[in-house]
Coordinates of C-alpha atoms in Angstrom, one line a residue:
M1 CA 5.0 -12.3 -19.5
I2 CA 7.3 -12.4 -16.5
T3 CA 10.3 -13.5 -18.5
G4 CA 9.7 -10.8 -21.1
V5 CA 9.6 -8.1 -18.5
T6 CA 12.3 -9.3 -16.2
G7 CA 14.8 -10.5 -18.7
E8 CA 18.0 -11.8 -17.1
H9 CA 16.2 -11.7 -13.7
A10 CA 13.4 -14.1 -14.8
Q11 CA 14.4 -17.0 -12.6
E12 CA 14.4 -14.7 -9.5
A13 CA 11.0 -13.3 -10.4
L14 CA 9.5 -16.8 -11.1
K15 CA 10.9 -18.0 -7.7
A16 CA 9.5 -14.9 -5.9
Y17 CA 6.0 -15.8 -7.1
G18 CA 6.4 -19.6 -6.6
L19 CA 6.5 -20.3 -10.3
A20 CA 10.1 -21.5 -10.7
D21 CA 10.8 -25.2 -11.5
G22 CA 7.2 -25.9 -12.6
G23 CA 5.6 -24.4 -9.4
T24 CA 2.0 -23.5 -9.6
G25 CA 2.4 -20.1 -7.8
T26 CA 2.2 -18.9 -4.2
N27 CA -1.1 -17.8 -2.8
D28 CA -0.9 -15.2 -0.1
P29 CA -3.8 -14.4 2.3
V30 CA -3.4 -10.7 1.8
Y31 CA -2.0 -10.3 -1.7
G32 CA -3.9 -13.1 -3.4
S33 CA -2.8 -15.5 -6.1
A34 CA 0.5 -15.4 -8.0
A35 CA -1.4 -13.7 -10.9
D36 CA -2.9 -11.1 -8.5
Q37 CA 0.6 -10.4 -7.0
I38 CA 2.2 -10.0 -10.4
A39 CA -0.5 -7.6 -11.6
A40 CA -0.4 -5.6 -8.4
D41 CA 3.4 -5.5 -8.4
M42 CA 3.6 -4.4 -12.0
I43 CA 0.8 -1.9 -12.0
F44 CA 0.9 -0.4 -8.5
R45 CA 3.6 -1.6 -6.0
C46 CA 6.8 -1.5 -8.1
P47 CA 6.1 1.9 -9.8
A48 CA 5.2 3.4 -6.4
I49 CA 8.4 2.1 -4.9
A50 CA 10.5 3.3 -7.8
E51 CA 9.0 6.8 -7.6
A52 CA 9.5 6.9 -3.8
R53 CA 13.2 6.0 -4.3
W54 CA 13.6 8.7 -6.9
H55 CA 12.0 11.3 -4.7
T56 CA 14.2 10.2 -1.8
A57 CA 17.3 10.4 -4.0
A58 CA 16.3 14.0 -4.9
H59 CA 16.2 14.8 -1.2
H60 CA 12.4 15.2 -1.1
A61 CA 10.5 14.0 2.0
T62 CA 8.6 10.9 0.8
F63 CA 5.9 9.0 2.7
Q64 CA 4.5 5.6 1.6
Y65 CA 1.6 3.5 2.8
E66 CA -0.2 0.3 2.1
F67 CA -4.0 0.2 2.8
N68 CA -5.4 -3.2 3.6
H69 CA -8.6 -2.2 5.6
P70 CA -11.6 -3.2 3.5
V71 CA -14.8 -1.2 3.2
P72 CA -17.0 -2.7 5.9
G73 CA -18.9 -5.7 4.7
Q74 CA -16.5 -6.4 1.8
P75 CA -14.0 -9.3 2.0
E76 CA -10.9 -7.4 1.0
A77 CA -9.5 -4.0 0.4
I78 CA -9.3 -3.0 -3.3
H79 CA -7.8 -0.2 -5.2
S80 CA -9.4 3.1 -4.0
T81 CA -10.8 1.6 -0.7
E82 CA -8.9 4.2 1.3
L83 CA -10.9 7.1 -0.3
S84 CA -13.8 6.9 2.2
F85 CA -11.3 6.9 5.1
V86 CA -9.2 9.8 3.6
F87 CA -12.2 12.1 2.8
G88 CA -14.7 11.1 5.4
Y89 CA -17.3 10.1 2.7
Y90 CA -19.4 7.1 3.5
P91 CA -21.7 6.5 0.5
K92 CA -24.9 4.4 0.7
E93 CA -24.4 3.0 -2.8
G94 CA -21.5 1.9 -4.9
N95 CA -18.2 0.1 -4.3
L96 CA -17.4 2.2 -1.2
A97 CA -20.7 1.7 0.5
G98 CA -20.8 -0.4 3.6
P99 CA -22.0 -0.6 7.2
Y100 CA -19.4 1.7 8.7
T101 CA -19.1 1.3 12.5
A102 CA -17.9 3.7 15.3
A103 CA -14.5 1.8 15.1
D104 CA -14.3 2.5 11.3
L105 CA -15.1 6.2 11.9
K106 CA -12.4 6.4 14.6
F107 CA -9.9 4.8 12.2
A108 CA -11.0 7.3 9.5
D109 CA -10.3 10.2 11.9
M110 CA -6.7 9.0 12.1
V111 CA -6.4 8.5 8.3
E112 CA -8.0 11.9 7.6
S113 CA -5.6 13.6 10.0
Y114 CA -2.6 12.1 8.3
F115 CA -3.8 13.1 4.8
T116 CA -4.9 16.5 5.9
N117 CA -1.6 17.2 7.6
F118 CA 0.2 16.1 4.4
A119 CA -1.9 18.3 2.2
K120 CA -1.2 21.3 4.5
T121 CA 2.5 20.8 5.2
G122 CA 3.9 18.1 3.0
N123 CA 4.3 15.9 6.2
P124 CA 1.6 13.6 7.5
N125 CA 2.7 13.7 11.1
G126 CA 1.0 15.7 13.7
A127 CA 0.0 16.0 17.4
G128 CA -1.6 12.8 18.8
L129 CA -0.7 10.6 15.8
P130 CA 1.8 7.7 15.7
V131 CA 4.9 8.9 13.8
W132 CA 4.8 8.1 10.1
P133 CA 8.4 7.6 9.1
E134 CA 9.9 9.0 5.9
F135 CA 10.5 6.4 3.2
G136 CA 14.2 7.2 3.2
A137 CA 17.1 4.8 2.7
T138 CA 15.3 2.1 4.7
A139 CA 12.2 2.2 2.5
A140 CA 10.0 2.6 5.6
Y141 CA 6.3 2.8 5.2
I142 CA 3.1 2.4 7.2
K143 CA 0.4 -0.2 6.8
F144 CA -3.2 0.5 7.5
T145 CA -4.3 -3.0 8.5
R146 CA -7.4 -5.0 7.8
E147 CA -8.2 -4.7 11.5
G148 CA -8.2 -0.9 11.4
Q149 CA -4.8 -0.5 13.0
W150 CA -1.6 1.4 12.1
K151 CA 1.6 -0.5 11.7
R152 CA 5.1 0.7 10.8
E153 CA 6.9 -1.5 8.3
G154 CA 10.5 -1.5 7.1
S155 CA 11.6 -2.2 3.5
A156 CA 9.4 -1.7 0.5
P157 CA 5.9 -3.2 0.8
G158 CA 4.7 -6.4 -0.5
P159 CA 5.6 -10.1 -0.5
V160 CA 8.2 -9.7 -3.2
Q161 CA 10.9 -7.3 -4.1
C162 CA 10.6 -5.5 -7.3
I163 CA 12.7 -7.3 -9.9
P164 CA 14.8 -5.0 -12.1
R165 CA 13.4 -4.7 -15.6
G166 CA 15.3 -6.6 -18.3
S167 CA 17.1 -4.8 -21.1

């Protein structure tokens, strides 16, 4: 699959995932197995980065994030985990249900503020919030961490760079 998608860049891609020269793949404590990383990169990360670069090139303010804070009681963050924190909805059943604590609710206040500001103005920044940088030429983004913290990152998110698609 990797060689079919990455074409002439296959060796770079295989190396990035620890699969070159007969390697068995790199496991990452946040991003998972090589297979998990490949799937996340192809389905989520690389398309999001490409779109952020296109918006930036068109001179549109662009803001990117990575959300690693799991639903309380669950081992890892999964796709859609941020929804409870963005919308202030804490269900008692389903994949977003969990024992939310006062610390989780305080973290959610920050996340809600960012997303509300963005919905209102096109910019997530506001009074009392750490500055969320524009994606821009440096591909800056923020990471909502497992511990419920905010962290500024540089360069596009993830353990690997997106490998250009082969012809």
